[in-house]
Amino acid sequence: MKATIYDIAKKAGVSTATVSRALGEERERVKPKTREKILKVCKDLNYQPNRIAKNLAKKSTGAIGLVLPEIQGDFYTEIIRGVDEIAYSGNYNLIVSSSHSRRNIVESILGFMRESMVDGVILMIPSMNRQIEEILSKFLTPIVIISDIEGLGEYDKVSIDNYQGAYSMTEYLIKSLKHKKIAAICGPRDNQDATMRKKGYVAALKKYKIPIRKEWIIESDFTIEGGEIASSRLLSLSEKPDVIFAANDNMAAGCYKTAEALGYKAPEDIGIVGFDHIAFGAFLKPKLTTVHVQVPEIGRVATNLLLDRLKDSGSNKKASPKNIKISTGIIIGDSVLKAK
Amino acid sequence: MKATIYDIAKKAGVSTATVSRALGEERERVKPKTREKILKVCKDLNYQPNRIAKNLAKKSTGAIGLVLPEIQGDFYTEIIRGVDEIAYSGNYNLIVSSSHSRRNIVESILGFMRESMVDGVILMIPSMNRQIEEILSKFLTPIVIISDIEGLGEYDKVSIDNYQGAYSMTEYLIKSLKHKKIAAICGPRDNQDATMRKKGYVAALKKYKIPIRKEWIIESDFTIEGGEIASSRLLSLSEKPDVIFAANDNMAAGCYKTAEALGYKAPEDIGIVGFDHIAFGAFLKPKLTTVHVQVPEIGRVATNLLLDRLKDSGSNKKASPKNIKISTGIIIGDSVLKAK
DNA sequence: CCCTATAATGTAACCGCTTACATTTCAAAT
DNA sequence: ATTTGAAATGTAAGCGGTTACATTATAGGG
């Protein structure tokens, strides 16, 4: 049988209160000699405090939940890593939940919230809907949202600066590389990151007075295959673009595949640029030019926001929601040349 | 204030026992009419059972822990996905912990065990040491180990069939492709997966009576850079191999880099094969021939073992430890040709 | 209408820890 | 020696559920 605090108290000849204090934050309030005796008994009996009982008494779980839309590929591991790092140093455990074949986002959220599994949750969602909003408003668990969705003023929010990233890349293509025929493969319409990236692209074209051609803006799905399909459509147009700006690196990889299949050589025949700067981009040949996103930083920032929130969840004066954008940069590879 | 079971009981005019029954597994034992009334009150008060209290009363946490050596790249997300899937359908939450700059494996394990955070843990470790063994033996939390380490008879274990995978690949190179000059870039000496892969390679050579050359067996570290260094050493030997068998795809990618840098063309000048079949392998040019490992399956199998263990952790007759090997296959790419 | 078996519900102890409040200890001050 | 106040420790009531056991309601048989 596992030893409990009573066993320790008995064997050490003190009360449970003293044991609890000797082991906890009030360490200092028990006489050194007593404490030593208690610690020795703990070691002898191999005592492991029961975390659950502690949590019940303290009314907290000591865990935070991370809800991801899916979990596949570098992007998500890097988010997890960032969150885990901060959670760990804040003494919280991390529970990860993501959609998969048998569970959708809503169930993930409910799993955490409905059963008060966690003290707070970090919610990464591509888009908001009525149902999710309703669920969130129903619970009082602190929430940090990772998403580029506008509105949602009542929540702490961290997002990639998608707009700026896409704008900068497009501007780079136009200003530095003198390109004008720039097509875009966008992400899903209902994905906010995708939407903002598209907006950035469009805004940059407008700024430099380059007409926007509908047939050069294709909606896709952020997958490699989606990139293949979209790019093959672009490359079969009578008037082809010189550069394809894929809204993420996966789709850029798809463009490489198609280009090769159709006998185009990057960057000479067609320029390709991406967004995200995930690890395997470096292995594409030629090396991919892409928008750099500090992915683990997203996780870190979100977690810090959440921990702050948890810290003063006791005090009644709620700090007003924060909204942090993670800035981006441009990684210059060899996948696009200066326009002739 | 959050509603508790007492609030519900009071408002519904029944006892807490009845509420508990109406909501739990003994649903059937309360009269339908009563149950309905209770459910209505729950909805009205937006009642969320407190999971912690439940756990304390039931003496379980409803969570399993997954300890990873690190969390970077596809390999680990796929493991997580497999584990998560099964954990979810078994109604367990998943807590992930991995080493990083501020925490090592031992701390990860202790975090779970010392504070009884989880009902069971899945432990993925590249190698065993005295300290870890000691910790594990000290706790009675059920454990499943993902590792190819021999011994450890007392634990459930799942491993990639590294030996067979490496053997098959080597045999394929010898028998089907008629190669004889096959070098190997191995993983770290203290990594059991690496060790078993090397053994499989050596065994196949022996089987086909091909002399083993020490200078063609290089120890490296499973990273891309390691693969670069190792392969540049191989390619600078006076007598060069025809094929390099890298013990993982990362190192194979390193070989590609080196080959290119030194002016060798794969597969004509040098054949390259890998191990793992991680996603980006498909993007190497030429397409990588490699050993396929069913990574999510590892997670699934491990979790099933753990859940089984948890299920009959009540019964005293402990089932004897299981040891499952996940079989591998060969993915034929274009990175190695038939010997001339 | 009573008896009895079974279904439905209630009572209260318990899970193992924390902590407000009460009590005791002890050293310094008088 | 007595007083006093801080330090050390103890007592016991929670935290919010579950569940063994006790009690009450209900229905069918005599």
XYZ file of C-alpha atoms (C1' of nucleotides) in Angstrom:
740
model
C 0.000 0.000 0.000
C 1.148 3.480 -0.769
C 2.114 5.610 2.182
C -0.103 8.596 2.911
C 0.537 11.719 4.832
C -1.004 10.056 7.859
C 1.543 7.288 7.806
C 4.301 9.830 7.739
C 2.764 11.893 10.503
C 2.341 8.876 12.703
C 5.812 7.510 12.189
C 7.425 10.905 12.651
C 5.312 11.620 15.693
C 3.845 14.839 14.369
C 0.558 15.944 12.876
C -0.352 15.830 9.224
C -0.389 19.599 9.177
C 3.263 19.680 10.084
C 4.121 17.125 7.452
C 2.217 19.080 4.862
C 4.028 22.226 5.844
C 7.447 20.614 5.952
C 6.976 19.446 2.386
C 5.235 22.420 0.885
C 5.724 26.098 0.427
C 5.607 26.783 4.135
C 8.742 24.771 4.579
C 10.220 27.579 6.634
C 7.541 27.498 9.232
C 8.608 24.190 10.698
C 11.613 23.740 12.894
C 14.622 22.436 10.946
C 14.986 19.476 13.241
C 11.378 18.433 12.808
C 11.604 18.869 9.105
C 14.644 16.669 8.887
C 12.948 13.947 10.821
C 9.943 14.157 8.531
C 12.063 14.068 5.421
C 13.847 11.018 6.664
C 10.582 9.199 7.289
C 9.391 10.181 3.843
C 12.446 8.667 2.314
C 12.152 5.542 4.418
C 8.570 4.959 3.427
C 9.157 6.139 -0.137
C 6.360 8.606 0.269
C 4.824 10.126 -2.865
C 2.339 12.873 -2.134
C -0.912 12.240 -3.902
C -1.206 14.949 -6.461
C -4.914 14.505 -6.869
C -5.679 15.034 -3.233
C -3.467 18.056 -3.279
C -5.250 19.415 -6.294
C -8.620 18.877 -4.733
C -7.627 20.645 -1.581
C -6.024 23.451 -3.542
C -8.736 23.559 -6.148
C -6.493 23.445 -9.135
C -5.249 20.756 -11.447
C -1.746 21.960 -12.061
C -2.236 21.279 -15.734
C -2.906 23.339 -18.790
C -4.515 22.036 -21.924
C -3.317 22.586 -25.453
C -5.891 22.081 -28.160
C -4.525 21.679 -31.663
C -6.477 21.361 -34.881
C -4.315 18.402 -35.775
C -0.928 17.070 -34.990
C 1.134 16.308 -37.959
C 4.475 17.651 -38.929
C 7.013 20.054 -37.594
C 4.723 22.977 -37.169
C 2.799 21.418 -34.345
C 5.708 19.834 -32.561
C 7.320 23.212 -32.462
C 4.224 24.735 -30.936
C 4.128 21.956 -28.390
C 7.752 22.480 -27.600
C 7.258 26.166 -26.959
C 4.267 25.580 -24.738
C 5.891 22.730 -22.882
C 8.971 24.751 -22.128
C 7.100 27.550 -20.427
C 4.541 25.320 -18.797
C 7.349 23.333 -17.287
C 9.124 26.294 -15.820
C 5.820 27.496 -14.446
C 5.337 24.117 -12.820
C 2.404 23.111 -14.907
C 1.812 19.888 -16.708
C 0.794 19.959 -20.302
C -2.102 17.983 -21.688
C -2.290 17.869 -25.431
C -5.403 17.198 -27.380
C -5.909 17.396 -31.088
C -8.504 16.535 -33.623
C -8.220 13.235 -35.353
C -10.429 10.754 -37.052
C -12.360 10.039 -33.905
C -12.441 13.424 -32.298
C -13.017 16.938 -33.469
C -11.955 20.244 -32.025
C -15.134 20.742 -30.090
C -14.759 17.445 -28.335
C -11.189 18.317 -27.489
C -12.274 21.532 -25.904
C -15.138 19.963 -24.066
C -12.934 17.185 -22.806
C -10.850 19.764 -21.008
C -13.543 22.145 -19.967
C -16.487 19.997 -19.171
C -14.587 17.952 -16.704
C -12.388 20.718 -15.361
C -9.341 18.744 -16.340
C -7.142 21.779 -16.601
C -6.639 25.176 -15.038
C -6.467 26.883 -18.381
C -6.370 26.121 -22.054
C -4.465 27.255 -25.086
C -6.652 26.923 -28.080
C -5.264 26.873 -31.559
C -8.041 27.107 -34.067
C -8.057 27.850 -37.751
C -11.458 29.428 -37.562
C -14.235 30.280 -35.182
C -17.812 29.212 -35.327
C -20.953 29.776 -33.370
C -20.738 26.459 -31.562
C -17.219 26.984 -30.325
C -17.941 30.519 -29.213
C -20.866 29.267 -27.229
C -18.852 26.603 -25.494
C -16.103 29.004 -24.611
C -18.461 31.539 -23.160
C -20.079 28.895 -21.035
C -16.975 28.101 -19.059
C -14.844 30.268 -16.909
C -11.573 28.462 -17.475
C -8.983 30.995 -18.661
C -8.333 30.711 -22.361
C -5.638 31.903 -24.701
C -6.345 31.672 -28.365
C -3.747 31.126 -31.033
C -5.305 32.398 -34.174
C -5.407 35.340 -36.479
C -9.144 35.710 -36.130
C -10.357 39.252 -35.729
C -12.859 40.127 -33.101
C -12.734 37.820 -30.087
C -11.836 40.873 -28.108
C -12.518 39.216 -24.804
C -9.716 36.669 -25.071
C -5.981 36.814 -24.861
C -4.778 36.132 -28.324
C -1.533 35.426 -30.066
C -1.117 35.190 -33.749
C 1.431 35.055 -36.463
C 1.619 38.340 -38.258
C 0.359 36.675 -41.392
C -0.633 39.850 -43.096
C 2.702 41.505 -42.634
C 4.565 38.337 -43.568
C 2.712 37.934 -46.831
C 2.953 41.625 -47.547
C 6.697 41.666 -46.984
C 7.299 38.639 -49.142
C 5.224 40.038 -51.952
C 6.927 43.387 -51.625
C 10.295 41.668 -51.712
C 9.351 39.925 -54.929
C 8.183 43.163 -56.442
C 10.695 45.667 -55.164
C 13.885 43.693 -54.809
C 13.364 41.104 -57.497
C 11.321 43.251 -59.873
C 8.618 40.680 -60.355
C 5.144 41.544 -61.532
C 3.621 38.248 -62.479
C 3.071 36.765 -59.077
C 0.443 34.096 -58.480
C -0.777 32.960 -55.085
C -1.880 29.586 -53.839
C -3.959 30.345 -50.782
C -5.041 28.188 -47.904
C -8.617 27.193 -47.132
C -11.130 29.998 -47.195
C -12.288 29.353 -43.653
C -8.775 29.408 -42.270
C -7.921 32.775 -40.827
C -4.191 32.441 -41.270
C -4.849 31.765 -44.908
C -7.177 34.705 -45.208
C -4.724 37.119 -43.681
C -1.900 35.882 -45.866
C -4.003 36.413 -48.896
C -4.871 39.900 -47.757
C -1.213 40.743 -47.305
C -0.446 39.516 -50.786
C -3.277 41.482 -52.331
C -2.410 44.621 -50.415
C 1.181 44.547 -51.608
C 0.105 44.156 -55.221
C -2.248 47.079 -54.840
C 0.383 49.186 -53.198
C 2.635 48.714 -56.201
C -0.218 49.121 -58.602
C -0.018 45.658 -60.005
C -3.367 44.494 -61.271
C -4.852 41.525 -59.463
C -5.740 38.586 -61.633
C -8.329 36.227 -60.301
C -7.046 33.288 -62.265
C -3.712 33.650 -60.506
C -5.214 33.319 -57.065
C -6.102 29.759 -56.280
C -7.610 28.405 -53.125
C -6.103 25.215 -51.832
C -5.759 23.327 -48.575
C -2.277 23.693 -47.108
C -1.267 20.163 -48.095
C 1.454 19.028 -50.447
C -1.072 17.433 -52.751
C -3.139 20.590 -52.757
C -0.046 22.485 -53.811
C 0.538 20.067 -56.646
C -2.942 20.436 -57.999
C -3.053 24.185 -57.669
C 0.313 24.690 -59.285
C -0.474 22.401 -62.172
C -3.474 24.569 -62.826
C -1.341 27.689 -62.754
C 1.240 26.194 -65.054
C -1.335 25.171 -67.580
C -2.719 28.669 -68.012
C -2.081 30.327 -71.297
C -0.569 33.239 -69.475
C 1.620 31.860 -66.747
C 2.954 33.661 -63.693
C 6.694 33.997 -63.130
C 6.492 33.326 -59.438
C 4.156 31.266 -57.312
C 3.683 32.389 -53.742
C 2.385 29.383 -51.840
C 0.703 30.235 -48.570
C 2.678 27.574 -46.771
C 5.790 25.476 -47.286
C 3.851 22.287 -47.753
C 2.107 23.655 -50.777
C 5.383 25.109 -52.000
C 6.755 21.586 -51.871
C 3.809 20.513 -53.965
C 4.761 23.166 -56.509
C 8.252 21.718 -56.733
C 6.783 18.343 -57.512
C 4.492 19.648 -60.199
C 7.138 21.845 -61.728
C 9.424 18.889 -62.024
C 6.692 16.677 -63.404
C 5.800 19.231 -66.041
C 9.382 19.881 -66.987
C 9.748 23.318 -65.473
C 12.894 24.095 -63.638
C 12.855 26.218 -60.507
C 13.955 28.939 -60.243
C 14.796 29.510 -63.916
C 11.415 28.651 -65.425
C 9.260 29.350 -62.430
C 9.927 30.969 -59.067
C 8.457 29.399 -55.961
C 8.200 30.888 -52.500
C 6.518 29.623 -49.361
C 5.467 30.548 -45.874
C 6.298 29.013 -42.456
C 9.951 28.069 -42.805
C 9.478 24.547 -41.572
C 12.496 22.326 -41.303
C 12.264 20.329 -44.481
C 12.188 23.456 -46.624
C 15.952 23.437 -46.433
C 15.964 20.114 -48.258
C 14.027 21.205 -51.209
C 16.220 21.821 -54.179
C 16.674 24.639 -54.900
C 16.513 25.868 -51.330
C 13.150 27.454 -50.645
C 12.695 31.172 -50.212
C 10.031 31.545 -47.572
C 8.529 33.604 -44.791
C 10.033 32.718 -41.486
C 7.659 32.172 -38.605
C 8.994 31.764 -35.094
C 6.834 28.824 -34.314
C 8.005 27.807 -30.853
C 7.754 31.442 -29.869
C 4.040 31.330 -30.535
C 3.725 28.553 -28.016
C 5.907 30.332 -25.515
C 4.066 33.612 -25.748
C 0.679 31.956 -25.503
C 1.730 30.023 -22.456
C 3.119 33.057 -20.747
C -0.144 34.853 -21.313
C -2.032 31.948 -19.840
C 0.181 31.653 -16.811
C -0.173 35.373 -16.164
C -3.891 34.949 -16.357
C -3.809 32.035 -13.944
C -1.640 33.915 -11.534
C -4.050 36.755 -10.966
C -7.195 34.765 -11.533
C -7.605 35.226 -7.816
C -7.631 38.983 -7.887
C -10.913 40.405 -9.079
C -9.540 43.123 -11.289
C -9.186 41.277 -14.563
C -6.405 42.563 -16.734
C -7.708 43.527 -20.125
C -7.138 40.954 -22.874
C -3.831 41.042 -24.642
C -3.365 40.593 -28.305
C 0.140 39.714 -29.416
C 1.392 39.347 -32.938
C 4.477 37.302 -33.629
C 6.484 38.995 -36.294
C 7.885 37.253 -39.315
C 10.975 37.500 -41.443
C 12.091 36.451 -44.876
C 14.409 33.558 -45.552
C 16.118 33.979 -48.856
C 16.787 30.725 -50.635
C 17.437 29.927 -54.271
C 13.934 29.206 -55.411
C 13.297 32.525 -57.104
C 15.482 34.725 -59.274
C 15.452 38.358 -60.121
C 13.064 39.073 -62.966
C 14.648 39.436 -66.364
C -19.540 30.017 -7.950
C -19.407 26.690 -9.664
C -22.219 24.318 -8.903
C -21.308 21.169 -6.991
C -23.080 17.905 -6.663
C -24.643 19.186 -3.462
C -26.271 22.082 -5.251
C -27.743 19.705 -7.761
C -28.939 17.310 -5.100
C -30.581 20.081 -3.174
C -32.321 21.670 -6.094
C -33.484 18.331 -7.453
C -34.645 17.218 -4.063
C -32.545 14.062 -3.972
C -29.330 12.927 -2.334
C -25.863 13.343 -3.758
C -25.660 9.602 -4.134
C -28.558 9.635 -6.531
C -27.064 12.468 -8.518
C -23.779 10.668 -8.728
C -25.535 7.538 -9.923
C -27.703 9.334 -12.413
C -24.609 10.815 -14.029
C -22.242 7.904 -13.826
C -22.006 4.314 -14.877
C -24.879 3.253 -12.661
C -27.210 5.402 -14.690
C -29.606 2.471 -14.972
C -30.087 2.159 -11.286
C -32.030 5.364 -10.922
C -35.630 5.762 -11.978
C -35.921 7.417 -15.392
C -38.117 10.152 -14.027
C -35.658 11.035 -11.296
C -32.813 10.970 -13.718
C -34.549 13.346 -16.043
C -35.194 15.776 -13.267
C -31.570 15.625 -12.237
C -30.326 16.127 -15.764
C -32.536 19.141 -16.138
C -31.185 20.709 -12.983
C -27.654 19.999 -14.158
C -28.326 21.818 -17.357
C -29.984 24.712 -15.571
C -27.085 25.197 -13.225
C -24.535 24.396 -15.928
C -23.070 21.754 -13.686
C -19.573 20.474 -14.448
C -18.535 17.534 -12.312
C -15.197 18.186 -10.725
C -12.819 15.751 -12.267
C -10.316 16.040 -9.493
C -12.767 15.105 -6.804
C -13.849 12.219 -8.905
C -10.301 11.112 -9.387
C -9.583 11.294 -5.714
C -12.599 9.249 -4.846
C -11.840 6.758 -7.588
C -8.138 6.771 -6.957
C -7.040 7.372 -10.485
C -6.036 10.372 -12.535
C -7.567 9.419 -15.850
C -4.369 10.411 -17.539
C -1.410 8.624 -19.003
C 2.007 10.111 -19.448
C 4.144 9.937 -22.532
C 7.832 10.551 -22.046
C 9.814 11.323 -25.163
C 13.552 11.832 -25.470
C 12.833 14.957 -27.457
C 10.114 16.374 -29.559
C 11.227 17.517 -32.882
C 10.123 16.371 -36.254
C 7.660 13.995 -37.747
C 8.801 10.940 -35.933
C 7.603 12.157 -32.584
C 4.364 13.719 -33.709
C 3.474 10.433 -35.259
C 4.146 8.640 -32.038
C 2.050 11.173 -30.182
C -0.735 10.766 -32.671
C -0.796 7.015 -32.248
C -0.817 7.274 -28.483
C -3.407 10.007 -28.406
C -5.760 8.080 -30.616
C -5.880 5.037 -28.396
C -5.760 6.995 -25.164
C -8.750 8.956 -26.317
C -10.842 5.958 -27.172
C -9.916 4.486 -23.819
C -11.079 7.682 -22.153
C -7.707 8.736 -20.932
C -6.063 12.081 -21.214
C -2.572 12.288 -22.532
C 0.186 14.223 -20.847
C 3.298 14.660 -22.897
C 6.687 15.361 -21.493
C 9.976 15.485 -23.305
C 13.507 16.466 -22.640
C 14.557 19.922 -23.550
C 17.107 22.457 -22.526
C 15.649 22.769 -19.059
C 14.603 19.244 -18.390
C 16.074 15.830 -18.967
C 14.446 12.447 -19.289
C 14.829 11.634 -15.648
C 13.033 14.759 -14.608
C 10.264 13.979 -17.038
C 9.783 10.582 -15.535
C 9.952 11.855 -12.016
C 7.473 14.592 -12.785
C 4.928 11.980 -13.617
C 5.809 9.379 -11.077
C 6.818 11.311 -8.049
C 3.612 13.173 -7.890
C 1.376 10.407 -9.149
C 0.243 12.622 -11.952
C -0.717 9.741 -14.172
C -2.105 6.261 -13.984
C 0.528 4.867 -16.261
C 3.407 5.964 -18.427
C 4.744 5.205 -21.843
C 8.433 5.689 -21.819
C 10.407 6.108 -24.991
C 14.094 5.933 -24.297
C 17.079 5.476 -26.533
C 19.021 3.740 -23.834
C 18.797 2.590 -20.283
C 20.982 3.506 -17.394
C 21.321 2.636 -13.767
C 19.581 5.793 -12.575
C 16.515 5.323 -14.703
C 16.208 1.676 -13.794
C 16.317 2.605 -10.165
C 13.598 5.189 -10.517
C 11.347 2.857 -12.409
C 11.723 0.089 -9.898
C 10.873 2.450 -7.100
C 7.389 3.211 -8.360
C 4.490 0.952 -8.996
C 2.926 2.961 -11.781
C 2.445 0.688 -14.787
C 5.005 1.338 -17.472
C 5.323 0.487 -21.119
C 8.686 1.005 -22.686
C 9.251 1.911 -26.295
C 12.748 0.818 -27.010
C 14.753 -1.946 -28.541
C 16.722 -2.527 -25.388
C 17.262 -6.153 -24.481
C 16.669 -7.364 -20.991
C 14.094 -5.280 -19.130
C 12.099 -8.473 -18.942
C 9.781 -7.091 -16.323
C 8.235 -4.398 -18.493
C 5.842 -4.402 -21.378
C 7.888 -3.366 -24.334
C 7.323 -2.355 -27.881
C 10.026 -1.805 -30.368
C 10.686 -1.333 -33.995
C 12.091 -4.477 -35.484
C 15.326 -2.705 -36.178
C 17.329 -5.824 -36.623
C 15.016 -7.324 -39.184
C 14.618 -4.012 -40.965
C 18.326 -3.522 -41.366
C 18.811 -7.148 -42.263
C 16.141 -6.993 -44.950
C 17.491 -3.842 -46.470
C 21.011 -5.204 -46.559
C 19.767 -8.461 -47.997
C 17.825 -6.546 -50.620
C 20.963 -4.675 -51.613
C 22.920 -7.905 -51.828
C 20.412 -10.329 -53.299
C 18.219 -8.200 -55.495
C 20.662 -5.514 -56.459
C 23.825 -7.646 -56.373
C 25.772 -5.199 -54.284
C 28.788 -6.204 -52.255
C 30.415 -2.943 -51.339
C 27.978 -1.687 -48.752
C 29.021 0.784 -46.089
C 26.993 1.684 -43.023
C 26.604 4.904 -41.128
C 25.365 3.869 -37.718
C 23.654 5.797 -34.987
C 25.109 6.572 -31.568
C 26.684 3.635 -29.804
C 24.481 4.044 -26.737
C 21.290 4.102 -28.750
C 19.699 0.709 -28.864
C 17.852 1.271 -32.099
C 21.175 2.119 -33.663
C 22.818 -0.920 -32.196
C 20.171 -3.285 -33.479
C 20.255 -1.764 -36.924
C 23.976 -2.270 -37.068
C 23.596 -5.855 -35.969
C 21.079 -6.519 -38.708
C 23.427 -5.063 -41.271
C 26.365 -7.100 -40.064
C 24.313 -10.280 -39.879
C 23.165 -9.955 -43.473
C 26.700 -9.409 -44.689
C 27.807 -12.485 -42.822
C 24.965 -14.539 -44.133
C 26.059 -13.793 -47.665
C 29.683 -14.226 -46.814
C 30.640 -10.669 -47.534
C 33.655 -9.639 -45.500
C 33.029 -6.874 -43.031
C 35.269 -3.874 -43.346
C 35.713 -1.754 -40.288
C 36.506 1.366 -42.242
C 33.121 1.110 -43.909
C 31.232 1.176 -40.649
C 31.062 4.632 -39.179
C 29.408 5.715 -36.018
C 27.440 8.928 -36.206
C 24.600 10.646 -34.394
C 21.343 10.402 -36.351
C 21.531 14.030 -37.472
C 21.801 15.429 -40.945
C 25.138 16.994 -40.169
C 26.400 13.727 -38.776
C 25.427 12.076 -42.024
C 27.353 14.678 -43.970
C 30.517 14.175 -42.009
C 30.333 10.411 -42.022
C 29.660 10.199 -45.729
C 32.431 12.590 -46.608
C 34.749 10.288 -44.749
C 33.490 7.289 -46.674
C 33.793 9.053 -49.987
C 37.345 10.058 -49.329
C 38.540 6.501 -48.731
C 40.834 5.055 -51.326
C 38.480 2.158 -51.690
C 34.981 3.511 -51.737
C 31.739 1.646 -51.150
C 29.081 1.482 -53.854
C 26.211 1.960 -51.457
C 25.854 3.772 -48.166
C 23.271 2.422 -45.774
C 22.467 5.253 -43.378
C 20.819 4.128 -40.159
C 18.178 6.798 -40.477
C 16.727 9.088 -43.102
C 18.220 12.191 -41.561
C 21.709 10.882 -42.047
C 20.785 9.694 -45.528
C 19.820 13.280 -46.264
C 23.257 14.286 -45.053
C 24.759 11.827 -47.519
C 22.868 13.489 -50.330
C 24.329 16.808 -49.360
C 27.867 15.516 -49.203
C 27.545 13.556 -52.417
C 26.398 16.652 -54.188
C 29.108 18.780 -52.640
C 31.813 16.314 -53.672
C 30.430 15.924 -57.166
C 29.057 12.431 -56.820
C 25.706 11.751 -58.325
C 23.226 9.464 -56.622
C 22.373 6.805 -57.575
C 24.861 6.469 -60.451
C 28.065 7.210 -58.565
C 26.922 6.241 -55.113
C 23.845 4.498 -53.809
C 22.194 5.811 -50.665
C 19.576 4.112 -48.535
C 18.008 5.109 -45.238
C 15.827 3.956 -42.402
C 12.575 5.342 -40.940
C 10.672 6.501 -43.982
C 9.899 9.889 -42.576
C 7.850 12.249 -44.651
C 10.540 14.421 -46.153
C 12.350 11.430 -47.599
C 9.965 11.648 -50.518
C 11.355 15.079 -51.277
C 14.906 14.069 -51.610
C 16.024 13.752 -55.152
C 16.392 11.010 -56.215
C 13.638 9.544 -54.088
C 15.093 7.731 -51.139
C 15.057 3.977 -50.819
C 14.515 3.299 -47.160
C 13.180 1.019 -44.468
C 9.594 1.774 -43.660
C 8.645 2.012 -40.013
C 5.004 2.241 -38.988
C 5.533 4.981 -36.508
C 2.002 5.764 -35.319
C 1.493 2.047 -34.887
C 4.231 2.046 -32.278
C 2.263 4.564 -30.276
C -0.966 2.677 -30.707
C 0.455 -0.639 -29.673
C 2.208 0.821 -26.667
C -0.941 2.522 -25.512
C -3.017 -0.584 -25.906
C -0.548 -2.478 -23.793
C -0.716 0.184 -21.141
C -4.487 0.321 -21.102
C -4.629 -3.455 -20.774
C -2.282 -3.189 -17.884
C -4.385 -0.522 -16.234
C -7.535 -2.496 -16.733
C -6.427 -5.484 -14.729
C -4.193 -3.608 -12.371
C -6.900 -4.416 -9.883
C -6.664 -8.157 -10.254
C -3.704 -9.604 -8.454
C -2.642 -12.048 -11.114
C -0.314 -9.908 -13.139
C -0.191 -10.846 -16.783
C 3.361 -11.579 -17.824
C 5.101 -8.745 -19.655
C 4.564 -8.541 -23.353
C 7.199 -7.722 -25.861
C 5.955 -6.611 -29.233
C 8.032 -5.891 -32.284
C 6.658 -3.632 -34.980
C 7.649 -5.026 -38.309
C 9.213 -2.978 -41.044
C 9.086 -2.930 -44.808
C 11.188 -1.623 -47.624
C 10.310 1.442 -49.644
C 11.967 1.300 -53.003
C 12.978 4.689 -54.315
C 15.516 5.714 -56.910
C 18.506 6.287 -54.718
C 20.280 3.044 -55.468
C 20.755 1.083 -58.667
C 21.521 -2.518 -59.460
C 25.214 -3.195 -59.268
C 27.029 -3.282 -62.575
C -54.470 -6.636 3.667
C -50.016 -8.480 4.915
C -45.597 -10.382 3.516
C -41.566 -10.295 0.849
C -38.314 -9.558 -2.812
C -36.597 -6.087 -5.425
C -35.973 -1.493 -6.977
C -34.983 3.248 -5.639
C -32.997 6.306 -2.740
C -30.584 8.095 1.330
C -26.764 8.366 4.921
C -22.374 9.117 5.867
C -17.678 7.548 5.685
C -13.930 7.932 2.862
C -10.258 9.342 -0.800
C -5.408 12.214 0.935
C -4.220 16.497 1.205
C -4.454 21.798 2.818
C -5.202 25.354 6.029
C -7.886 28.493 9.283
C -7.896 28.609 13.773
C -6.626 26.822 18.366
C -3.189 25.417 21.360
C 1.324 24.634 23.115
C 6.286 25.718 23.454
C 9.896 28.605 24.415
C 13.020 32.403 24.731
C 13.456 37.092 25.895
C 11.837 40.819 28.790
C 10.288 42.330 33.151
C 9.465 33.678 38.733
C 6.173 35.697 35.784
C 4.680 37.684 31.674
C 4.389 37.921 26.840
C 4.549 37.394 22.104
C 6.305 34.912 18.424
C 7.303 30.422 16.746
C 5.971 25.663 16.351
C 2.644 22.446 16.190
C -1.965 20.375 16.475
C -7.088 19.919 15.507
C -10.437 19.273 12.473
C -13.170 21.044 8.793
C -13.226 21.257 4.311
C -12.274 20.189 -1.125
C -16.371 17.442 -4.280
C -17.093 13.552 -5.525
C -18.070 7.812 -4.837
C -20.064 3.927 -2.747
C -20.954 0.348 1.015
C -24.526 -0.168 3.633
C -29.022 1.186 5.512
C -33.522 2.513 4.694
C -37.751 3.258 2.254
C -40.936 2.635 -1.746
C -43.240 -0.534 -4.816
C -45.335 -4.417 -6.751
C -46.750 -9.168 -6.968
C -48.324 -13.351 -4.395
C -50.862 -15.423 -0.795
